[in-house]
Amino acid sequence: MKTQLIDRFFRYAKLDTQSAEGVTDRYPSTEKQKDLGRLLVEELKAMGLTDAKMDPYGYVMATLPSNLTEAQLNKVPVIGLIAHVDTSPEISGANVQPVLHPHYNGSDIILPADPTQILRAADNPALQDHIGDDIITSDGTTLLGADDKAGIAEIMTALQYLVSHPEIKHGALRIAFTPDEEVGAGTKYFDVAEFGADFAYTIDGENMGEIEDESFNAMLAVFTVNGINVHPGYAKGKLVNAVRIMADLIAQLKTDPAPETTEKREGYLHPYAIEGGVEKCTLKVLIRDFTDQGMETKSMRLHQIRDSIAALYPRAVIELEIKEQYKNMKVKLDENPRVVEFALRAVEQAGMKPRRQQIRGGTDGSRLCFMGLLTPNIFTGGHNFHGRLEWIAVQAMEKATRTIIELVKIWTADSLKTV
Ligand SMILES: [Zn+2]
């Protein structure tokens, strides 16, 4: 299994599948993501998943048919397994050269093509769990792309295992490899009905043993300050400077919780982009919280700031628009606790201590849950995503693959037992 995982992962990692931010006139955001999609369709077909295909948006879908009897078949739900093909736009994903460091001895790892890139044992406590294991990094000039090519390699290897072990009985499995996850559009054209799974799992998390069943609630707030521009030489009593007003507005946020001052279950307000001049200035603020109550309070707080600044500058027009981005998937997952419980049990059966974790962000699952498909997130074993120091242990990939296989077994056993 290890050799298969390494082979597959290296093959996928070497393909440049970086997605691009801010692309609105085409989907996926970059055509090169389909290179990996095409390869995966071929490999799925070669494995016997004959219906494998990629649609014009770049979604790859395939079925591993059930090997149960007709009578058993309708008792076992169709389970979906999902991973994304793209890598983060933040760091180059071109010409990725994965490097295998066998039998890790616990020291720092210097990345060969850029010795300034050092994976330090002190900064990466998880490395200590992998002494004696085989670590994969990039050569130091690019990201590695374990996010989420590790997830793809793990799903593919689990499929291969099930195909070559027909004694393991399972319901139908639906597979999806999706584009543009890293730019927040992974589910934009995802056809839940066509996918046809009853429940699904993304394989896109980090630490070994973690199942993520909760994400942030997310909204985007946009403040617009409309000032009045006049030639500055003749501006007395006339000019209304949107830049200065916006500076005052931002200063009001000084004591609110921020990403750099919060952790775990705390939410925040994050002013992250500003644009404009004297006549018009806009500010984008992310609102993040795990609870609806917290979202409400934070939105109200922004409205208060708007009102107080508007009162200070009556000649300016100050607008605030708040839009929903995604919601905490936990409310949906709680409707059917088995979906997460089985994943935790699978982790245990694969020989790890299972841990429930909340994501301080979103995942494709947060949207899928609200599109009618319950989808928690399973670990891949990768670390330091979206950076040049990204790494993964082959043994962690093996554990993730085992978790998928155990999960399939649990769904079969439990569904047949309860009837
Ligand atoms: Zn990912």
Short mmCIF file of C-alpha atoms and ligand atoms in Angstrom, two decimals:
data_model
loop_
_atom_site.label_atom_id
_atom_site.label_comp_id
_atom_site.label_asym_id
_atom_site.label_seq_id
_atom_site.Cartn_x
_atom_site.Cartn_y
_atom_site.Cartn_z
CA MET A 1 0.00 0.00 0.00
CA LYS A 2 2.86 2.38 0.83
CA THR A 3 4.44 2.07 -2.61
CA GLN A 4 1.08 2.68 -4.27
CA LEU A 5 0.50 5.78 -2.18
CA ILE A 6 3.93 7.21 -2.94
CA ASP A 7 3.64 6.48 -6.68
CA ARG A 8 0.21 8.03 -6.95
CA PHE A 9 0.99 11.02 -4.78
CA PHE A 10 4.20 11.86 -6.68
CA ARG A 11 2.40 11.53 -10.02
CA TYR A 12 -0.42 13.89 -8.96
CA ALA A 13 1.83 16.36 -7.11
CA LYS A 14 4.02 16.93 -10.18
CA LEU A 15 1.08 18.22 -12.23
CA ASP A 16 0.53 21.96 -11.86
CA THR A 17 -3.13 22.40 -10.87
CA GLN A 18 -3.02 25.81 -9.19
CA SER A 19 -6.38 27.62 -9.18
CA ALA A 20 -6.64 31.39 -9.62
CA GLU A 21 -8.32 34.02 -7.44
CA GLY A 22 -10.82 36.49 -8.87
CA VAL A 23 -11.64 34.68 -12.12
CA THR A 24 -15.31 35.22 -12.97
CA ASP A 25 -15.55 34.60 -16.73
CA ARG A 26 -14.71 30.89 -16.74
CA TYR A 27 -14.87 27.73 -14.64
CA PRO A 28 -12.67 26.17 -13.51
CA SER A 29 -10.49 29.22 -12.90
CA THR A 30 -7.54 27.54 -14.63
CA GLU A 31 -7.71 25.01 -17.48
CA LYS A 32 -4.66 23.07 -16.20
CA GLN A 33 -6.70 21.60 -13.33
CA LYS A 34 -8.30 19.38 -15.96
CA ASP A 35 -4.93 17.75 -16.70
CA LEU A 36 -5.16 15.96 -13.38
CA GLY A 37 -8.88 15.33 -13.94
CA ARG A 38 -8.14 13.55 -17.22
CA LEU A 39 -5.41 11.44 -15.62
CA LEU A 40 -7.77 10.43 -12.81
CA VAL A 41 -10.53 9.43 -15.25
CA GLU A 42 -8.05 7.12 -17.01
CA GLU A 43 -6.82 5.62 -13.76
CA LEU A 44 -10.37 5.10 -12.44
CA LYS A 45 -11.34 3.34 -15.68
CA ALA A 46 -8.23 1.17 -15.53
CA MET A 47 -9.28 0.16 -12.03
CA GLY A 48 -12.67 -0.94 -13.31
CA LEU A 49 -14.77 2.14 -12.49
CA THR A 50 -16.02 2.19 -16.06
CA ASP A 51 -18.44 5.12 -15.74
CA ALA A 52 -15.64 7.56 -14.77
CA LYS A 53 -15.95 10.88 -16.58
CA MET A 54 -15.07 14.55 -16.33
CA ASP A 55 -17.73 17.17 -17.10
CA PRO A 56 -17.01 20.51 -18.84
CA TYR A 57 -16.54 22.22 -15.45
CA GLY A 58 -13.78 19.81 -14.53
CA TYR A 59 -15.69 17.68 -12.01
CA VAL A 60 -14.59 14.05 -12.16
CA MET A 61 -17.21 11.54 -11.02
CA ALA A 62 -17.15 7.75 -10.89
CA THR A 63 -18.87 4.80 -9.20
CA LEU A 64 -17.51 1.73 -7.50
CA PRO A 65 -20.57 -0.53 -7.81
CA SER A 66 -21.78 -2.42 -4.76
CA ASN A 67 -20.86 -6.09 -4.37
CA LEU A 68 -23.83 -6.84 -2.10
CA THR A 69 -26.79 -9.02 -2.98
CA GLU A 70 -29.89 -7.39 -4.43
CA ALA A 71 -31.72 -7.83 -1.10
CA GLN A 72 -28.94 -6.22 0.94
CA LEU A 73 -28.30 -3.46 -1.54
CA ASN A 74 -31.18 -1.13 -0.71
CA LYS A 75 -30.37 -1.22 3.00
CA VAL A 76 -26.88 0.22 2.58
CA PRO A 77 -26.56 3.91 1.72
CA VAL A 78 -24.47 5.21 -1.17
CA ILE A 79 -21.36 6.83 0.31
CA GLY A 80 -19.49 9.62 -1.46
CA LEU A 81 -15.76 10.31 -1.23
CA ILE A 82 -14.57 13.75 -2.31
CA ALA A 83 -11.18 15.45 -2.74
CA HIS A 84 -10.09 18.54 -4.68
CA VAL A 85 -7.60 18.66 -7.55
CA ASP A 86 -6.48 22.29 -7.27
CA THR A 87 -3.70 23.77 -5.14
CA SER A 88 -3.58 27.15 -3.42
CA PRO A 89 -3.02 30.32 -5.49
CA GLU A 90 -0.86 31.69 -2.65
CA ILE A 91 2.28 29.69 -3.47
CA SER A 92 3.64 28.44 -6.80
CA GLY A 93 2.49 24.96 -7.76
CA ALA A 94 4.50 24.82 -11.00
CA ASN A 95 7.18 22.15 -11.40
CA VAL A 96 6.61 20.62 -7.96
CA GLN A 97 9.40 18.14 -7.13
CA PRO A 98 8.33 15.97 -4.21
CA VAL A 99 11.22 14.68 -2.09
CA LEU A 100 11.04 11.50 0.00
CA HIS A 101 13.01 11.58 3.27
CA PRO A 102 13.07 7.94 4.41
CA HIS A 103 13.37 6.87 8.08
CA TYR A 104 12.98 10.30 9.64
CA ASN A 105 15.34 10.65 12.62
CA GLY A 106 13.76 13.55 14.53
CA SER A 107 16.04 16.38 13.37
CA ASP A 108 15.36 19.45 11.21
CA ILE A 109 14.82 18.78 7.51
CA ILE A 110 16.56 21.17 5.09
CA LEU A 111 14.76 21.35 1.77
CA PRO A 112 17.30 20.57 -0.96
CA ALA A 113 16.64 23.25 -3.61
CA ASP A 114 16.40 26.15 -1.12
CA PRO A 115 18.43 25.64 2.08
CA THR A 116 16.70 28.66 3.68
CA GLN A 117 13.57 26.53 3.81
CA ILE A 118 13.98 24.42 6.93
CA LEU A 119 11.30 22.19 8.39
CA ARG A 120 12.18 22.60 12.06
CA ALA A 121 11.35 19.87 14.53
CA ALA A 122 10.74 22.54 17.20
CA ASP A 123 8.07 24.30 15.11
CA ASN A 124 6.42 21.07 13.99
CA PRO A 125 5.58 18.94 17.05
CA ALA A 126 3.66 16.50 14.84
CA LEU A 127 7.00 15.45 13.31
CA GLN A 128 7.82 13.66 16.58
CA ASP A 129 4.93 11.27 15.92
CA HIS A 130 6.71 10.19 12.75
CA ILE A 131 10.19 9.21 13.87
CA GLY A 132 11.24 6.25 11.76
CA ASP A 133 8.56 7.11 9.18
CA ASP A 134 9.00 8.40 5.64
CA ILE A 135 8.36 12.12 5.20
CA ILE A 136 7.53 13.81 1.90
CA THR A 137 8.27 17.51 1.32
CA SER A 138 8.68 19.72 -1.74
CA ASP A 139 12.20 20.69 -2.83
CA GLY A 140 11.66 24.06 -1.12
CA THR A 141 10.77 26.17 -4.17
CA THR A 142 7.05 25.39 -4.29
CA LEU A 143 4.24 24.07 -2.14
CA LEU A 144 3.89 20.28 -2.01
CA GLY A 145 0.18 20.04 -2.78
CA ALA A 146 -0.62 17.36 -0.20
CA ASP A 147 -3.64 19.65 0.09
CA ASP A 148 -5.37 17.90 -1.48
CA LYS A 149 -3.48 15.45 -3.69
CA ALA A 150 -2.87 13.33 -0.60
CA GLY A 151 -6.67 13.07 -0.29
CA ILE A 152 -6.91 11.98 -3.93
CA ALA A 153 -4.10 9.40 -3.56
CA GLU A 154 -5.76 8.04 -0.41
CA ILE A 155 -9.18 7.67 -2.08
CA MET A 156 -7.62 6.04 -5.17
CA THR A 157 -5.60 3.62 -3.04
CA ALA A 158 -8.64 2.72 -0.93
CA LEU A 159 -10.59 2.03 -4.14
CA GLN A 160 -7.80 -0.17 -5.45
CA TYR A 161 -7.83 -2.06 -2.16
CA LEU A 162 -11.59 -2.64 -2.27
CA VAL A 163 -11.39 -3.74 -5.92
CA SER A 164 -8.73 -6.32 -5.11
CA HIS A 165 -10.47 -7.49 -1.91
CA PRO A 166 -13.95 -8.53 -3.06
CA GLU A 167 -14.47 -10.28 0.28
CA ILE A 168 -15.03 -6.81 1.78
CA LYS A 169 -18.71 -6.17 1.18
CA HIS A 170 -19.80 -2.63 0.48
CA GLY A 171 -22.61 -0.53 -0.93
CA ALA A 172 -22.09 1.66 -3.98
CA LEU A 173 -19.38 4.29 -3.58
CA ARG A 174 -19.49 7.56 -5.49
CA ILE A 175 -16.22 9.39 -6.11
CA ALA A 176 -15.84 13.10 -6.94
CA PHE A 177 -12.68 15.08 -7.63
CA THR A 178 -13.48 18.77 -7.74
CA PRO A 179 -11.76 21.95 -9.02
CA ASP A 180 -11.42 25.44 -7.50
CA GLU A 181 -11.79 24.51 -3.82
CA GLU A 182 -8.96 26.84 -2.83
CA VAL A 183 -10.75 29.85 -4.31
CA GLY A 184 -13.95 29.04 -2.46
CA ALA A 185 -15.81 27.76 -5.52
CA GLY A 186 -15.38 24.00 -5.25
CA THR A 187 -19.09 23.32 -5.10
CA LYS A 188 -20.27 26.02 -7.49
CA TYR A 189 -21.41 23.60 -10.22
CA PHE A 190 -21.40 20.45 -8.09
CA ASP A 191 -24.49 18.50 -9.02
CA VAL A 192 -25.62 16.85 -5.77
CA ALA A 193 -28.46 14.99 -7.50
CA GLU A 194 -26.20 13.58 -10.20
CA PHE A 195 -23.62 12.60 -7.58
CA GLY A 196 -26.37 10.60 -5.93
CA ALA A 197 -24.66 9.84 -2.62
CA ASP A 198 -26.70 9.60 0.57
CA PHE A 199 -23.78 10.84 2.70
CA ALA A 200 -20.29 11.94 1.79
CA TYR A 201 -16.86 12.70 3.19
CA THR A 202 -14.22 15.09 1.99
CA ILE A 203 -10.68 13.83 2.54
CA ASP A 204 -9.06 17.22 3.00
CA GLY A 205 -8.09 17.72 6.66
CA GLU A 206 -4.68 17.77 8.33
CA ASN A 207 -3.70 15.96 11.58
CA MET A 208 -3.89 12.19 11.80
CA GLY A 209 -7.08 11.01 13.46
CA GLU A 210 -9.04 14.26 13.13
CA ILE A 211 -12.61 14.41 11.88
CA GLU A 212 -13.87 17.93 11.26
CA ASP A 213 -17.60 18.32 11.77
CA GLU A 214 -17.83 22.03 12.35
CA SER A 215 -16.83 25.09 10.32
CA PHE A 216 -17.16 28.81 10.84
CA ASN A 217 -20.24 30.78 9.91
CA ALA A 218 -18.93 33.28 7.41
CA MET A 219 -20.11 36.65 6.13
CA LEU A 220 -18.43 39.38 4.15
CA ALA A 221 -19.09 43.00 5.16
CA VAL A 222 -18.27 45.83 2.76
CA PHE A 223 -18.14 49.43 4.00
CA THR A 224 -18.28 52.15 1.36
CA VAL A 225 -17.50 55.74 2.28
CA ASN A 226 -18.59 58.28 -0.35
CA GLY A 227 -16.81 61.60 0.12
CA ILE A 228 -16.73 64.79 -1.94
CA ASN A 229 -13.65 65.54 -4.00
CA VAL A 230 -12.64 69.17 -4.62
CA HIS A 231 -9.29 70.64 -5.78
CA PRO A 232 -7.33 70.63 -2.51
CA GLY A 233 -6.15 74.23 -3.07
CA TYR A 234 -9.75 75.49 -2.91
CA ALA A 235 -11.27 72.84 -0.69
CA LYS A 236 -11.93 74.64 2.56
CA GLY A 237 -15.37 73.79 3.86
CA LYS A 238 -16.15 71.74 0.77
CA LEU A 239 -13.96 68.65 0.57
CA VAL A 240 -15.07 65.50 2.37
CA ASN A 241 -12.15 63.05 2.45
CA ALA A 242 -13.24 59.39 2.30
CA VAL A 243 -9.69 58.27 3.14
CA ARG A 244 -9.66 60.05 6.51
CA ILE A 245 -13.16 58.89 7.34
CA MET A 246 -12.24 55.30 6.54
CA ALA A 247 -9.17 55.61 8.78
CA ASP A 248 -11.47 56.65 11.65
CA LEU A 249 -13.79 53.79 10.88
CA ILE A 250 -10.97 51.22 10.95
CA ALA A 251 -9.65 52.67 14.22
CA GLN A 252 -13.00 51.76 15.80
CA LEU A 253 -12.25 48.07 15.20
CA LYS A 254 -9.08 48.22 17.27
CA THR A 255 -10.43 46.41 20.34
CA ASP A 256 -12.62 43.86 18.55
CA PRO A 257 -11.50 40.22 18.36
CA ALA A 258 -9.19 39.68 15.37
CA PRO A 259 -7.67 36.59 13.73
CA GLU A 260 -4.33 37.49 15.33
CA THR A 261 -5.85 37.64 18.84
CA THR A 262 -8.24 34.67 18.77
CA GLU A 263 -8.11 30.87 18.58
CA LYS A 264 -10.15 27.68 19.03
CA ARG A 265 -13.85 28.54 19.29
CA GLU A 266 -13.52 32.33 19.24
CA GLY A 267 -14.84 34.33 16.31
CA TYR A 268 -13.45 37.55 14.88
CA LEU A 269 -13.81 40.62 12.68
CA HIS A 270 -11.08 40.87 10.07
CA PRO A 271 -10.62 44.03 7.99
CA TYR A 272 -8.47 42.64 5.17
CA ALA A 273 -8.75 44.74 2.03
CA ILE A 274 -9.01 48.48 1.46
CA GLU A 275 -9.30 50.38 -1.78
CA GLY A 276 -10.06 53.90 -2.90
CA GLY A 277 -9.34 57.62 -2.67
CA VAL A 278 -10.84 60.92 -1.54
CA GLU A 279 -14.11 60.46 -3.38
CA LYS A 280 -14.80 56.84 -2.54
CA CYS A 281 -13.19 54.31 -0.26
CA THR A 282 -14.21 50.69 0.37
CA LEU A 283 -13.22 48.32 3.14
CA LYS A 284 -13.84 44.58 3.23
CA VAL A 285 -14.28 42.89 6.60
CA LEU A 286 -14.64 39.16 7.22
CA ILE A 287 -17.11 38.17 9.94
CA ARG A 288 -16.41 34.73 11.42
CA ASP A 289 -18.04 32.91 14.33
CA PHE A 290 -19.14 29.37 15.19
CA THR A 291 -22.55 30.44 16.54
CA ASP A 292 -25.49 32.30 14.99
CA GLN A 293 -25.63 34.44 18.10
CA GLY A 294 -21.99 35.46 17.62
CA MET A 295 -22.63 36.33 13.97
CA GLU A 296 -25.59 38.46 15.00
CA THR A 297 -23.58 40.36 17.62
CA LYS A 298 -20.70 40.96 15.24
CA SER A 299 -22.97 42.19 12.44
CA MET A 300 -24.73 44.54 14.86
CA ARG A 301 -21.37 45.83 15.99
CA LEU A 302 -20.49 46.75 12.38
CA HIS A 303 -23.83 48.53 11.97
CA GLN A 304 -23.14 50.51 15.16
CA ILE A 305 -19.76 51.55 13.80
CA ARG A 306 -21.38 52.64 10.56
CA ASP A 307 -23.96 54.69 12.44
CA SER A 308 -21.44 56.36 14.74
CA ILE A 309 -19.13 57.32 11.85
CA ALA A 310 -22.11 58.56 9.82
CA ALA A 311 -23.09 60.79 12.76
CA LEU A 312 -19.56 62.22 12.92
CA TYR A 313 -19.45 62.98 9.18
CA PRO A 314 -22.94 64.03 8.09
CA ARG A 315 -21.77 65.19 4.63
CA ALA A 316 -20.36 61.77 3.72
CA VAL A 317 -22.53 58.85 2.65
CA ILE A 318 -21.52 55.67 4.45
CA GLU A 319 -22.90 52.33 3.37
CA LEU A 320 -22.60 48.87 4.85
CA GLU A 321 -23.50 45.72 2.98
CA ILE A 322 -23.26 42.26 4.59
CA LYS A 323 -23.42 39.05 2.54
CA GLU A 324 -23.46 35.42 3.63
CA GLN A 325 -20.51 33.29 2.46
CA TYR A 326 -21.05 29.90 4.12
CA LYS A 327 -22.52 28.46 7.31
CA ASN A 328 -21.41 26.17 10.12
CA MET A 329 -22.06 22.65 8.89
CA LYS A 330 -22.54 21.29 12.41
CA VAL A 331 -26.21 22.27 12.56
CA LYS A 332 -26.81 20.04 9.55
CA LEU A 333 -24.51 17.21 10.63
CA ASP A 334 -26.29 17.04 13.99
CA GLU A 335 -29.45 15.99 12.12
CA ASN A 336 -27.82 12.60 11.51
CA PRO A 337 -25.07 11.97 14.07
CA ARG A 338 -24.16 8.59 12.55
CA VAL A 339 -22.30 10.28 9.70
CA VAL A 340 -19.66 11.74 12.02
CA GLU A 341 -19.77 8.90 14.57
CA PHE A 342 -18.93 6.31 11.93
CA ALA A 343 -15.97 8.38 10.78
CA LEU A 344 -14.69 8.58 14.35
CA ARG A 345 -15.16 4.83 14.75
CA ALA A 346 -13.30 4.23 11.48
CA VAL A 347 -10.35 6.26 12.78
CA GLU A 348 -10.29 4.07 15.89
CA GLN A 349 -10.51 0.84 13.90
CA ALA A 350 -7.62 2.07 11.77
CA GLY A 351 -5.53 2.26 14.94
CA MET A 352 -5.65 5.90 15.98
CA LYS A 353 -7.19 8.01 18.69
CA PRO A 354 -10.12 9.80 17.04
CA ARG A 355 -10.59 13.52 17.59
CA ARG A 356 -13.45 15.82 16.65
CA GLN A 357 -12.15 19.15 15.44
CA GLN A 358 -13.66 22.42 14.31
CA ILE A 359 -12.30 24.20 11.24
CA ARG A 360 -11.48 27.89 11.66
CA GLY A 361 -12.56 28.35 8.07
CA GLY A 362 -14.81 26.68 5.57
CA THR A 363 -14.66 23.53 3.50
CA ASP A 364 -16.58 22.25 0.52
CA GLY A 365 -18.48 20.21 3.08
CA SER A 366 -19.87 23.36 4.72
CA ARG A 367 -21.64 24.17 1.46
CA LEU A 368 -22.55 20.58 0.56
CA CYS A 369 -24.24 20.13 3.95
CA PHE A 370 -26.57 23.00 3.06
CA MET A 371 -27.06 21.64 -0.47
CA GLY A 372 -28.57 18.50 1.05
CA LEU A 373 -25.49 16.26 1.26
CA LEU A 374 -24.08 15.74 4.77
CA THR A 375 -20.30 15.87 4.35
CA PRO A 376 -17.84 16.01 7.26
CA ASN A 377 -14.09 16.22 6.61
CA ILE A 378 -11.57 13.43 7.22
CA PHE A 379 -7.84 14.04 7.78
CA THR A 380 -5.25 13.46 5.04
CA GLY A 381 -2.23 13.47 7.37
CA GLY A 382 -0.71 16.58 5.73
CA HIS A 383 0.72 19.65 7.51
CA ASN A 384 1.61 23.30 6.80
CA PHE A 385 -0.83 23.57 3.93
CA HIS A 386 -0.40 26.49 1.51
CA GLY A 387 3.30 26.88 2.25
CA ARG A 388 6.69 25.77 1.05
CA LEU A 389 7.17 23.82 4.29
CA GLU A 390 4.18 21.60 3.59
CA TRP A 391 4.87 17.97 4.54
CA ILE A 392 3.20 14.60 4.94
CA ALA A 393 4.29 11.20 6.26
CA VAL A 394 3.64 8.21 4.02
CA GLN A 395 2.50 6.30 7.12
CA ALA A 396 -0.13 8.99 7.81
CA MET A 397 -1.42 8.59 4.25
CA GLU A 398 -1.64 4.88 4.90
CA LYS A 399 -3.69 5.54 8.06
CA ALA A 400 -6.06 7.80 6.12
CA THR A 401 -6.47 5.11 3.46
CA ARG A 402 -7.21 2.53 6.18
CA THR A 403 -9.74 4.93 7.72
CA ILE A 404 -11.62 5.13 4.40
CA ILE A 405 -11.68 1.33 4.12
CA GLU A 406 -12.88 0.91 7.72
CA LEU A 407 -15.55 3.56 7.16
CA VAL A 408 -16.92 1.63 4.19
CA LYS A 409 -17.00 -1.55 6.27
CA ILE A 410 -18.79 0.17 9.16
CA TRP A 411 -21.51 1.57 6.90
CA THR A 412 -22.13 -1.89 5.47
CA ALA A 413 -22.12 -3.73 8.79
CA ASP A 414 -24.26 -1.20 10.60
CA SER A 415 -26.84 -0.82 7.85
CA LEU A 416 -27.31 -4.57 7.47
CA LYS A 417 -27.42 -5.11 11.22
CA THR A 418 -30.14 -2.58 12.05
CA VAL A 419 -32.75 -4.08 9.71
ZN ZN B 1 -7.76 21.43 0.75
#
